[in-house]
Structure formats: structure tokens, C-alpha cells
Amino acid sequence: MFRVIWWFLEDLELKYIRLYKFRGKIKMFKKKIKALASFLKALSSGVIIYQMGKVGSTSISFSLGKKVPHIHSFGPDITNYFFKRPVKKRNYINYLIKKVILFFFKLKKEPKIITLVRDPLSRNVSAFFHYLEETNKHEYENLIIDEYMSLFNKRMPHDTPLIWFQNELEKYFNIDVYGYEFDKEKGWNIIQKGKVKVLILQMEKLNENEDVIAEFLNKPDFKLVRANTASNKNYIETYNEFKSKFKPNKQLIDILYNSKYMEHFYTNAERNIFVKKWR
């Protein structure tokens, strides 16, 4: 009799767990649908902020009151590569949502894209801590600084800034940014191919180009509000210590700073300043 009762309770518990998980999936699905609806509504402006992440785009988004979709990739989630884990089912939903957004964006009469570039190593360090904070906070929060450096060297996809434009703008919009001259001194350029218009900005000169953004968006009253999101993160102390102590090896310096990306978007003087900062 006791075994029957025990079996009944175990079966009841199992059913409860399955029901709980199912309800969780329904809740997540509803959340995704709501997010998609918000994105499609925001697409009415015909503008997206489409960039590799950690390049200062939050300031533009913040200045616009988050009325413009903010997208890092129309492909798979980069964190799946960073943590070397299989793509979860819910990420397939994210991927499908991206495809829907891309489809409707391309239907716009005059679709506009704002994208940015940044010192690649600074961008990668910032992205590294963002990935840890957003996806595996508790797993990595008690490491010492040397362990963070080792993890960064081994796991970080260092070439992300170097290949982002090929993997994204060229792949999904057939726009090769390297085929168009970039004004390194002013820190911006506008590319038009077909009906698609792209504004490329250097993060380092973002404040100087407020009027360029305003004209591109046809918003004369646009004012850039600097949003320093890193200072509000839990990892800020570790992040600052990492930046002050990390010394990249020569191979990484060569890969990042002797790249086609650096040559196209930055002057030799700017490149030397970046390299000196990390030595």
C-alpha cells in the first residue's frame, strides 16, 4: 500500500513539473511575440541601429527614446560560440523573429541603418564582460583577474569586429562597406545602395557627429545623450581592473590592429594610440 501511495505521489510530482515547464514555455513564447510586436511597431520609423555590440550605440538608442530597433545580428547568437554550447530551442525562436524583422524592414520605402565601429580590443573586452554578466553571471563571478584574462584569451571570438560587416551587412543587405571610402578624419560615412541607406560612425568621434545623425534621421532637434551603461553594471570594478592590467600578446595585437578593418576605418595615428594604450 505504501509503495502505491509513493508511486502516486511521484507520478503527481512529475506531472506537476511537466505542467510547470509547459506553462513556462507558453509564458516565454508570449513574451517573444510581444517583443516581436514591439519591434515591428518600432520599424515604422524605417530606421534600425544595426551593429556588432559594445560600440556606443546605446547612446543613440537612448537619445531616440528607444523608438528604433536595436539589433546586433540577423544570424545566430554570438554567445553560443563564446560558450561553445549548442543552440537552445528558444534561440531558434529568436532567430525566426530576426528573420521576420529583416523581411519587414526590407519592405520599407527608404530603410535606414545606423552602424558603428570602435577600437576592436576595447570593444572585445567590453563585450566579454557583457557576455559573462548576461548569460553566466554566477558561474564566473568569483574568478581572480588572471583567470578572467585567461578566459578572455581562450574563449573570446577576437575576430568579431573584423568580420562583422561581411557576416552581417554584406550577407543580409549585399553591402560591402570596404568598397566605399570612409572619412577617417571626420569619423563617419553614408553609403547608399539601392533604396538602403547606411550611416557608419566611429564611436570615438560620436559626440562630434551629432548633427550628422540628426540630418540622417531627418530630426533637426536630435540631441545625443551619452549613456555610460558600463558604470551601472555589477562587474564595473573587475572590468576596470582588467583594462588596467591586461597586456595582449603580439599575435593578438597584429591580428586586430594590422587588419583590413583598422586600415579602412582609422588613421595610422589612431591605430598607434590604440596599440600604445594596451602596452
PDB file of C-alpha atoms in Angstrom:
ATOM      1  CA  MET A   1       0.000   0.000   0.000  1.00  0.00           C
ATOM      2  CA  PHE A   2       2.834   2.342   0.918  1.00  0.00           C
ATOM      3  CA  ARG A   3       4.546   1.704  -2.439  1.00  0.00           C
ATOM      4  CA  VAL A   4       1.334   2.523  -4.327  1.00  0.00           C
ATOM      5  CA  ILE A   5       0.961   5.815  -2.462  1.00  0.00           C
ATOM      6  CA  TRP A   6       4.647   6.605  -3.055  1.00  0.00           C
ATOM      7  CA  TRP A   7       4.332   5.830  -6.769  1.00  0.00           C
ATOM      8  CA  PHE A   8       1.201   8.001  -6.979  1.00  0.00           C
ATOM      9  CA  LEU A   9       2.969  10.933  -5.323  1.00  0.00           C
ATOM     10  CA  GLU A  10       5.999  10.580  -7.610  1.00  0.00           C
ATOM     11  CA  ASP A  11       3.762  10.480 -10.676  1.00  0.00           C
ATOM     12  CA  LEU A  12       1.854  13.521  -9.435  1.00  0.00           C
ATOM     13  CA  GLU A  13       5.108  15.398  -8.860  1.00  0.00           C
ATOM     14  CA  LEU A  14       6.352  14.507 -12.342  1.00  0.00           C
ATOM     15  CA  LYS A  15       3.126  15.742 -13.930  1.00  0.00           C
ATOM     16  CA  TYR A  16       3.343  18.961 -11.933  1.00  0.00           C
ATOM     17  CA  ILE A  17       6.922  19.538 -13.099  1.00  0.00           C
ATOM     18  CA  ARG A  18       5.927  18.933 -16.725  1.00  0.00           C
ATOM     19  CA  LEU A  19       2.966  21.291 -16.392  1.00  0.00           C
ATOM     20  CA  TYR A  20       5.184  23.918 -14.765  1.00  0.00           C
ATOM     21  CA  LYS A  21       7.730  23.670 -17.589  1.00  0.00           C
ATOM     22  CA  PHE A  22       4.990  23.802 -20.225  1.00  0.00           C
ATOM     23  CA  ARG A  23       3.480  26.909 -18.654  1.00  0.00           C
ATOM     24  CA  GLY A  24       6.963  28.424 -18.579  1.00  0.00           C
ATOM     25  CA  LYS A  25       7.374  27.764 -22.294  1.00  0.00           C
ATOM     26  CA  ILE A  26       3.986  29.333 -23.043  1.00  0.00           C
ATOM     27  CA  LYS A  27       4.945  32.365 -20.973  1.00  0.00           C
ATOM     28  CA  MET A  28       8.271  32.668 -22.816  1.00  0.00           C
ATOM     29  CA  PHE A  29       6.545  32.313 -26.196  1.00  0.00           C
ATOM     30  CA  LYS A  30       4.069  35.077 -25.314  1.00  0.00           C
ATOM     31  CA  LYS A  31       6.983  37.259 -24.251  1.00  0.00           C
ATOM     32  CA  LYS A  32       8.696  36.687 -27.602  1.00  0.00           C
ATOM     33  CA  ILE A  33       5.528  37.506 -29.535  1.00  0.00           C
ATOM     34  CA  LYS A  34       5.120  40.699 -27.530  1.00  0.00           C
ATOM     35  CA  ALA A  35       8.744  41.632 -28.246  1.00  0.00           C
ATOM     36  CA  LEU A  36       8.223  40.972 -31.964  1.00  0.00           C
ATOM     37  CA  ALA A  37       5.124  43.185 -31.973  1.00  0.00           C
ATOM     38  CA  SER A  38       7.134  45.976 -30.314  1.00  0.00           C
ATOM     39  CA  PHE A  39       9.916  45.600 -32.877  1.00  0.00           C
ATOM     40  CA  LEU A  40       7.515  45.724 -35.809  1.00  0.00           C
ATOM     41  CA  LYS A  41       5.854  48.809 -34.353  1.00  0.00           C
ATOM     42  CA  ALA A  42       9.254  50.477 -33.965  1.00  0.00           C
ATOM     43  CA  LEU A  43      10.053  49.631 -37.596  1.00  0.00           C
ATOM     44  CA  SER A  44       7.501  52.234 -38.657  1.00  0.00           C
ATOM     45  CA  SER A  45      10.343  54.771 -38.443  1.00  0.00           C
ATOM     46  CA  GLY A  46      12.177  52.889 -41.190  1.00  0.00           C
ATOM     47  CA  VAL A  47      15.390  53.022 -39.129  1.00  0.00           C
ATOM     48  CA  ILE A  48      17.348  50.324 -37.281  1.00  0.00           C
ATOM     49  CA  ILE A  49      20.512  50.547 -35.191  1.00  0.00           C
ATOM     50  CA  TYR A  50      22.393  47.532 -36.522  1.00  0.00           C
ATOM     51  CA  GLN A  51      25.876  46.946 -35.122  1.00  0.00           C
ATOM     52  CA  MET A  52      28.241  44.407 -33.553  1.00  0.00           C
ATOM     53  CA  GLY A  53      27.523  45.382 -29.936  1.00  0.00           C
ATOM     54  CA  LYS A  54      29.511  47.420 -27.378  1.00  0.00           C
ATOM     55  CA  VAL A  55      30.237  50.226 -29.838  1.00  0.00           C
ATOM     56  CA  GLY A  56      28.325  53.054 -28.187  1.00  0.00           C
ATOM     57  CA  SER A  57      25.021  52.539 -29.971  1.00  0.00           C
ATOM     58  CA  THR A  58      23.102  52.628 -26.687  1.00  0.00           C
ATOM     59  CA  SER A  59      23.700  56.380 -26.574  1.00  0.00           C
ATOM     60  CA  ILE A  60      21.907  56.816 -29.905  1.00  0.00           C
ATOM     61  CA  SER A  61      19.107  54.479 -28.875  1.00  0.00           C
ATOM     62  CA  PHE A  62      18.759  56.259 -25.524  1.00  0.00           C
ATOM     63  CA  SER A  63      18.672  59.633 -27.273  1.00  0.00           C
ATOM     64  CA  LEU A  64      15.834  58.434 -29.507  1.00  0.00           C
ATOM     65  CA  GLY A  65      13.827  57.174 -26.549  1.00  0.00           C
ATOM     66  CA  LYS A  66      14.251  53.542 -27.645  1.00  0.00           C
ATOM     67  CA  LYS A  67      11.898  54.111 -30.573  1.00  0.00           C
ATOM     68  CA  VAL A  68      14.294  52.436 -33.009  1.00  0.00           C
ATOM     69  CA  PRO A  69      15.013  48.669 -33.140  1.00  0.00           C
ATOM     70  CA  HIS A  70      18.444  47.769 -31.788  1.00  0.00           C
ATOM     71  CA  ILE A  71      19.932  44.691 -33.487  1.00  0.00           C
ATOM     72  CA  HIS A  72      23.371  43.069 -33.204  1.00  0.00           C
ATOM     73  CA  SER A  73      22.914  40.257 -35.691  1.00  0.00           C
ATOM     74  CA  PHE A  74      20.392  38.714 -38.036  1.00  0.00           C
ATOM     75  CA  GLY A  75      22.219  35.408 -37.614  1.00  0.00           C
ATOM     76  CA  PRO A  76      22.860  33.029 -34.673  1.00  0.00           C
ATOM     77  CA  ASP A  77      23.538  34.396 -31.197  1.00  0.00           C
ATOM     78  CA  ILE A  78      27.265  35.102 -30.719  1.00  0.00           C
ATOM     79  CA  THR A  79      27.147  33.894 -27.097  1.00  0.00           C
ATOM     80  CA  ASN A  80      26.567  30.351 -28.363  1.00  0.00           C
ATOM     81  CA  TYR A  81      30.003  30.488 -29.958  1.00  0.00           C
ATOM     82  CA  PHE A  82      31.548  32.164 -26.927  1.00  0.00           C
ATOM     83  CA  PHE A  83      30.395  29.460 -24.508  1.00  0.00           C
ATOM     84  CA  LYS A  84      30.744  26.678 -27.099  1.00  0.00           C
ATOM     85  CA  ARG A  85      27.283  25.368 -26.385  1.00  0.00           C
ATOM     86  CA  PRO A  86      24.544  24.063 -28.690  1.00  0.00           C
ATOM     87  CA  VAL A  87      21.832  26.499 -29.706  1.00  0.00           C
ATOM     88  CA  LYS A  88      18.835  26.184 -27.391  1.00  0.00           C
ATOM     89  CA  LYS A  89      15.345  25.778 -28.821  1.00  0.00           C
ATOM     90  CA  ARG A  90      14.274  29.195 -27.593  1.00  0.00           C
ATOM     91  CA  ASN A  91      17.160  30.680 -29.580  1.00  0.00           C
ATOM     92  CA  TYR A  92      15.578  29.242 -32.713  1.00  0.00           C
ATOM     93  CA  ILE A  93      12.563  31.391 -31.851  1.00  0.00           C
ATOM     94  CA  ASN A  94      14.884  34.412 -31.560  1.00  0.00           C
ATOM     95  CA  TYR A  95      16.371  33.539 -34.939  1.00  0.00           C
ATOM     96  CA  LEU A  96      12.923  33.348 -36.571  1.00  0.00           C
ATOM     97  CA  ILE A  97      11.942  36.673 -35.008  1.00  0.00           C
ATOM     98  CA  LYS A  98      15.061  38.251 -36.515  1.00  0.00           C
ATOM     99  CA  LYS A  99      14.088  36.928 -39.940  1.00  0.00           C
ATOM    100  CA  VAL A 100      10.608  38.429 -39.635  1.00  0.00           C
ATOM    101  CA  ILE A 101      12.087  41.800 -38.632  1.00  0.00           C
ATOM    102  CA  LEU A 102      14.548  41.668 -41.551  1.00  0.00           C
ATOM    103  CA  PHE A 103      11.759  40.833 -44.008  1.00  0.00           C
ATOM    104  CA  PHE A 104       9.546  43.752 -42.955  1.00  0.00           C
ATOM    105  CA  PHE A 105      12.467  46.178 -42.706  1.00  0.00           C
ATOM    106  CA  LYS A 106      13.423  45.498 -46.316  1.00  0.00           C
ATOM    107  CA  LEU A 107       9.869  46.313 -47.380  1.00  0.00           C
ATOM    108  CA  LYS A 108      10.259  49.900 -46.172  1.00  0.00           C
ATOM    109  CA  LYS A 109      10.329  52.608 -48.828  1.00  0.00           C
ATOM    110  CA  GLU A 110      13.591  54.129 -47.560  1.00  0.00           C
ATOM    111  CA  PRO A 111      15.178  51.784 -44.997  1.00  0.00           C
ATOM    112  CA  LYS A 112      17.978  53.410 -42.992  1.00  0.00           C
ATOM    113  CA  ILE A 113      20.696  51.709 -40.964  1.00  0.00           C
ATOM    114  CA  ILE A 114      22.935  53.244 -38.313  1.00  0.00           C
ATOM    115  CA  THR A 115      26.046  51.230 -37.504  1.00  0.00           C
ATOM    116  CA  LEU A 116      29.270  51.934 -35.619  1.00  0.00           C
ATOM    117  CA  VAL A 117      32.914  50.933 -35.322  1.00  0.00           C
ATOM    118  CA  ARG A 118      35.233  51.038 -32.314  1.00  0.00           C
ATOM    119  CA  ASP A 119      38.790  50.237 -31.240  1.00  0.00           C
ATOM    120  CA  PRO A 120      38.490  46.425 -31.655  1.00  0.00           C
ATOM    121  CA  LEU A 121      40.256  45.349 -28.466  1.00  0.00           C
ATOM    122  CA  SER A 122      38.335  47.821 -26.298  1.00  0.00           C
ATOM    123  CA  ARG A 123      35.147  46.599 -27.913  1.00  0.00           C
ATOM    124  CA  ASN A 124      36.039  42.946 -27.287  1.00  0.00           C
ATOM    125  CA  VAL A 125      36.897  43.496 -23.615  1.00  0.00           C
ATOM    126  CA  SER A 126      33.597  45.288 -23.085  1.00  0.00           C
ATOM    127  CA  ALA A 127      31.694  42.539 -24.925  1.00  0.00           C
ATOM    128  CA  PHE A 128      33.477  39.836 -22.914  1.00  0.00           C
ATOM    129  CA  PHE A 129      32.220  41.167 -19.592  1.00  0.00           C
ATOM    130  CA  HIS A 130      28.781  41.771 -21.055  1.00  0.00           C
ATOM    131  CA  TYR A 131      28.537  38.111 -22.139  1.00  0.00           C
ATOM    132  CA  LEU A 132      29.559  36.942 -18.664  1.00  0.00           C
ATOM    133  CA  GLU A 133      27.094  39.259 -16.946  1.00  0.00           C
ATOM    134  CA  GLU A 134      24.151  38.421 -19.182  1.00  0.00           C
ATOM    135  CA  THR A 135      24.491  34.660 -19.536  1.00  0.00           C
ATOM    136  CA  ASN A 136      26.733  33.052 -16.894  1.00  0.00           C
ATOM    137  CA  LYS A 137      26.992  35.588 -14.117  1.00  0.00           C
ATOM    138  CA  HIS A 138      27.177  33.193 -11.150  1.00  0.00           C
ATOM    139  CA  GLU A 139      29.497  30.700 -12.851  1.00  0.00           C
ATOM    140  CA  TYR A 140      32.248  33.270 -13.369  1.00  0.00           C
ATOM    141  CA  GLU A 141      31.675  35.920 -10.688  1.00  0.00           C
ATOM    142  CA  ASN A 142      34.328  34.684  -8.214  1.00  0.00           C
ATOM    143  CA  LEU A 143      37.295  34.387 -10.560  1.00  0.00           C
ATOM    144  CA  ILE A 144      40.516  36.286  -9.905  1.00  0.00           C
ATOM    145  CA  ILE A 145      41.687  38.764 -12.535  1.00  0.00           C
ATOM    146  CA  ASP A 146      44.272  36.361 -14.038  1.00  0.00           C
ATOM    147  CA  GLU A 147      41.528  33.795 -14.596  1.00  0.00           C
ATOM    148  CA  TYR A 148      39.409  36.382 -16.401  1.00  0.00           C
ATOM    149  CA  MET A 149      42.369  37.176 -18.639  1.00  0.00           C
ATOM    150  CA  SER A 150      42.908  33.501 -19.418  1.00  0.00           C
ATOM    151  CA  LEU A 151      39.217  33.033 -20.172  1.00  0.00           C
ATOM    152  CA  PHE A 152      39.238  36.091 -22.430  1.00  0.00           C
ATOM    153  CA  ASN A 153      42.240  34.818 -24.395  1.00  0.00           C
ATOM    154  CA  LYS A 154      40.812  31.314 -24.833  1.00  0.00           C
ATOM    155  CA  ARG A 155      37.108  31.886 -25.323  1.00  0.00           C
ATOM    156  CA  MET A 156      36.551  35.334 -26.792  1.00  0.00           C
ATOM    157  CA  PRO A 157      35.880  35.397 -30.565  1.00  0.00           C
ATOM    158  CA  HIS A 158      38.516  38.091 -31.146  1.00  0.00           C
ATOM    159  CA  ASP A 159      37.787  38.479 -34.838  1.00  0.00           C
ATOM    160  CA  THR A 160      34.162  39.590 -34.373  1.00  0.00           C
ATOM    161  CA  PRO A 161      34.851  43.273 -35.227  1.00  0.00           C
ATOM    162  CA  LEU A 162      36.972  42.230 -38.209  1.00  0.00           C
ATOM    163  CA  ILE A 163      34.317  40.058 -39.855  1.00  0.00           C
ATOM    164  CA  TRP A 164      31.063  41.596 -38.627  1.00  0.00           C
ATOM    165  CA  PHE A 165      30.434  43.705 -41.732  1.00  0.00           C
ATOM    166  CA  GLN A 166      30.973  40.728 -44.049  1.00  0.00           C
ATOM    167  CA  ASN A 167      28.799  38.435 -41.919  1.00  0.00           C
ATOM    168  CA  GLU A 168      26.009  40.960 -41.485  1.00  0.00           C
ATOM    169  CA  LEU A 169      25.715  43.968 -43.823  1.00  0.00           C
ATOM    170  CA  GLU A 170      27.204  42.180 -46.804  1.00  0.00           C
ATOM    171  CA  LYS A 171      25.357  38.919 -46.193  1.00  0.00           C
ATOM    172  CA  TYR A 172      21.903  40.342 -45.493  1.00  0.00           C
ATOM    173  CA  PHE A 173      21.967  43.601 -47.482  1.00  0.00           C
ATOM    174  CA  ASN A 174      24.633  42.920 -50.123  1.00  0.00           C
ATOM    175  CA  ILE A 175      26.600  45.990 -48.986  1.00  0.00           C
ATOM    176  CA  ASP A 176      30.396  45.723 -48.890  1.00  0.00           C
ATOM    177  CA  VAL A 177      31.452  48.654 -46.693  1.00  0.00           C
ATOM    178  CA  TYR A 178      35.080  48.199 -47.740  1.00  0.00           C
ATOM    179  CA  GLY A 179      34.139  49.127 -51.277  1.00  0.00           C
ATOM    180  CA  TYR A 180      33.267  52.673 -50.144  1.00  0.00           C
ATOM    181  CA  GLU A 181      35.667  55.319 -48.893  1.00  0.00           C
ATOM    182  CA  PHE A 182      35.400  56.172 -45.185  1.00  0.00           C
ATOM    183  CA  ASP A 183      36.273  59.658 -43.907  1.00  0.00           C
ATOM    184  CA  LYS A 184      38.681  58.756 -41.100  1.00  0.00           C
ATOM    185  CA  GLU A 185      39.237  62.347 -40.044  1.00  0.00           C
ATOM    186  CA  LYS A 186      35.549  63.149 -39.623  1.00  0.00           C
ATOM    187  CA  GLY A 187      34.702  59.663 -38.373  1.00  0.00           C
ATOM    188  CA  TRP A 188      31.641  58.947 -40.496  1.00  0.00           C
ATOM    189  CA  ASN A 189      30.360  57.992 -43.923  1.00  0.00           C
ATOM    190  CA  ILE A 190      26.994  57.434 -45.596  1.00  0.00           C
ATOM    191  CA  ILE A 191      26.556  54.596 -48.064  1.00  0.00           C
ATOM    192  CA  GLN A 192      23.547  54.233 -50.325  1.00  0.00           C
ATOM    193  CA  LYS A 193      22.904  51.069 -52.279  1.00  0.00           C
ATOM    194  CA  GLY A 194      19.537  50.768 -53.947  1.00  0.00           C
ATOM    195  CA  LYS A 195      16.979  52.095 -51.504  1.00  0.00           C
ATOM    196  CA  VAL A 196      19.034  51.192 -48.405  1.00  0.00           C
ATOM    197  CA  LYS A 197      20.986  53.981 -46.721  1.00  0.00           C
ATOM    198  CA  VAL A 198      23.718  53.244 -44.147  1.00  0.00           C
ATOM    199  CA  LEU A 199      25.367  55.684 -41.739  1.00  0.00           C
ATOM    200  CA  ILE A 200      28.684  54.404 -40.350  1.00  0.00           C
ATOM    201  CA  LEU A 201      30.115  56.193 -37.319  1.00  0.00           C
ATOM    202  CA  GLN A 202      33.297  55.938 -35.287  1.00  0.00           C
ATOM    203  CA  MET A 203      32.357  55.549 -31.640  1.00  0.00           C
ATOM    204  CA  GLU A 204      35.374  57.628 -30.650  1.00  0.00           C
ATOM    205  CA  LYS A 205      34.005  60.641 -32.590  1.00  0.00           C
ATOM    206  CA  LEU A 206      30.337  60.089 -31.821  1.00  0.00           C
ATOM    207  CA  ASN A 207      29.875  63.323 -29.859  1.00  0.00           C
ATOM    208  CA  GLU A 208      31.377  65.335 -32.708  1.00  0.00           C
ATOM    209  CA  ASN A 209      28.850  63.973 -35.196  1.00  0.00           C
ATOM    210  CA  GLU A 210      25.553  64.723 -33.502  1.00  0.00           C
ATOM    211  CA  ASP A 211      24.492  66.931 -36.421  1.00  0.00           C
ATOM    212  CA  VAL A 212      25.312  64.150 -38.902  1.00  0.00           C
ATOM    213  CA  ILE A 213      22.970  61.769 -37.064  1.00  0.00           C
ATOM    214  CA  ALA A 214      20.274  64.453 -36.887  1.00  0.00           C
ATOM    215  CA  GLU A 215      20.435  65.074 -40.637  1.00  0.00           C
ATOM    216  CA  PHE A 216      20.498  61.355 -41.450  1.00  0.00           C
ATOM    217  CA  LEU A 217      17.370  60.789 -39.364  1.00  0.00           C
ATOM    218  CA  ASN A 218      15.671  63.989 -40.574  1.00  0.00           C
ATOM    219  CA  LYS A 219      15.384  65.045 -36.933  1.00  0.00           C
ATOM    220  CA  PRO A 220      16.779  68.604 -36.574  1.00  0.00           C
ATOM    221  CA  ASP A 221      16.068  68.579 -32.835  1.00  0.00           C
ATOM    222  CA  PHE A 222      18.057  65.372 -32.199  1.00  0.00           C
ATOM    223  CA  LYS A 223      20.419  65.661 -29.216  1.00  0.00           C
ATOM    224  CA  LEU A 224      22.904  62.950 -28.343  1.00  0.00           C
ATOM    225  CA  VAL A 225      22.715  61.876 -24.707  1.00  0.00           C
ATOM    226  CA  ARG A 226      25.718  59.878 -23.576  1.00  0.00           C
ATOM    227  CA  ALA A 227      24.625  56.623 -21.938  1.00  0.00           C
ATOM    228  CA  ASN A 228      27.503  55.085 -19.985  1.00  0.00           C
ATOM    229  CA  THR A 229      25.872  51.741 -19.290  1.00  0.00           C
ATOM    230  CA  ALA A 230      29.103  50.061 -18.137  1.00  0.00           C
ATOM    231  CA  SER A 231      29.268  52.210 -14.999  1.00  0.00           C
ATOM    232  CA  ASN A 232      25.901  50.781 -13.940  1.00  0.00           C
ATOM    233  CA  LYS A 233      26.982  47.147 -14.263  1.00  0.00           C
ATOM    234  CA  ASN A 234      27.836  44.821 -11.382  1.00  0.00           C
ATOM    235  CA  TYR A 235      31.164  43.966 -12.983  1.00  0.00           C
ATOM    236  CA  ILE A 236      32.485  47.542 -13.274  1.00  0.00           C
ATOM    237  CA  GLU A 237      35.307  47.153 -10.710  1.00  0.00           C
ATOM    238  CA  THR A 238      36.574  43.922 -12.265  1.00  0.00           C
ATOM    239  CA  TYR A 239      36.172  45.416 -15.738  1.00  0.00           C
ATOM    240  CA  ASN A 240      38.290  48.451 -14.834  1.00  0.00           C
ATOM    241  CA  GLU A 241      40.948  46.287 -13.197  1.00  0.00           C
ATOM    242  CA  PHE A 242      41.046  44.064 -16.278  1.00  0.00           C
ATOM    243  CA  LYS A 243      41.576  47.057 -18.576  1.00  0.00           C
ATOM    244  CA  SER A 244      44.407  48.395 -16.425  1.00  0.00           C
ATOM    245  CA  LYS A 245      46.271  45.069 -16.157  1.00  0.00           C
ATOM    246  CA  PHE A 246      45.581  43.181 -19.379  1.00  0.00           C
ATOM    247  CA  LYS A 247      48.520  43.038 -21.797  1.00  0.00           C
ATOM    248  CA  PRO A 248      47.609  41.339 -25.092  1.00  0.00           C
ATOM    249  CA  ASN A 249      50.244  39.237 -26.813  1.00  0.00           C
ATOM    250  CA  LYS A 250      51.863  40.370 -30.055  1.00  0.00           C
ATOM    251  CA  GLN A 251      49.811  37.942 -32.121  1.00  0.00           C
ATOM    252  CA  LEU A 252      46.516  39.412 -30.931  1.00  0.00           C
ATOM    253  CA  ILE A 253      47.786  42.968 -31.462  1.00  0.00           C
ATOM    254  CA  ASP A 254      48.815  42.088 -35.020  1.00  0.00           C
ATOM    255  CA  ILE A 255      45.501  40.374 -35.812  1.00  0.00           C
ATOM    256  CA  LEU A 256      43.398  43.291 -34.615  1.00  0.00           C
ATOM    257  CA  TYR A 257      45.475  46.346 -35.469  1.00  0.00           C
ATOM    258  CA  ASN A 258      47.006  45.260 -38.766  1.00  0.00           C
ATOM    259  CA  SER A 259      43.596  44.284 -40.097  1.00  0.00           C
ATOM    260  CA  LYS A 260      41.568  45.466 -43.070  1.00  0.00           C
ATOM    261  CA  TYR A 261      39.046  46.811 -40.547  1.00  0.00           C
ATOM    262  CA  MET A 262      41.597  49.104 -38.865  1.00  0.00           C
ATOM    263  CA  GLU A 263      43.100  50.246 -42.142  1.00  0.00           C
ATOM    264  CA  HIS A 264      39.676  51.197 -43.513  1.00  0.00           C
ATOM    265  CA  PHE A 265      38.163  52.971 -40.512  1.00  0.00           C
ATOM    266  CA  TYR A 266      41.117  54.517 -38.638  1.00  0.00           C
ATOM    267  CA  THR A 267      44.234  56.561 -39.361  1.00  0.00           C
ATOM    268  CA  ASN A 268      47.715  55.253 -38.585  1.00  0.00           C
ATOM    269  CA  ALA A 269      47.953  57.789 -35.764  1.00  0.00           C
ATOM    270  CA  GLU A 270      44.732  56.479 -34.195  1.00  0.00           C
ATOM    271  CA  ARG A 271      45.944  52.915 -34.583  1.00  0.00           C
ATOM    272  CA  ASN A 272      49.191  53.742 -32.774  1.00  0.00           C
ATOM    273  CA  ILE A 273      47.266  55.374 -29.917  1.00  0.00           C
ATOM    274  CA  PHE A 274      45.115  52.260 -29.506  1.00  0.00           C
ATOM    275  CA  VAL A 275      48.121  49.925 -29.513  1.00  0.00           C
ATOM    276  CA  LYS A 276      50.044  52.089 -27.047  1.00  0.00           C
ATOM    277  CA  LYS A 277      47.087  52.007 -24.659  1.00  0.00           C
ATOM    278  CA  TRP A 278      47.351  48.223 -24.349  1.00  0.00           C
ATOM    279  CA  ARG A 279      51.124  48.013 -23.878  1.00  0.00           C
TER     280      ARG A 279
END
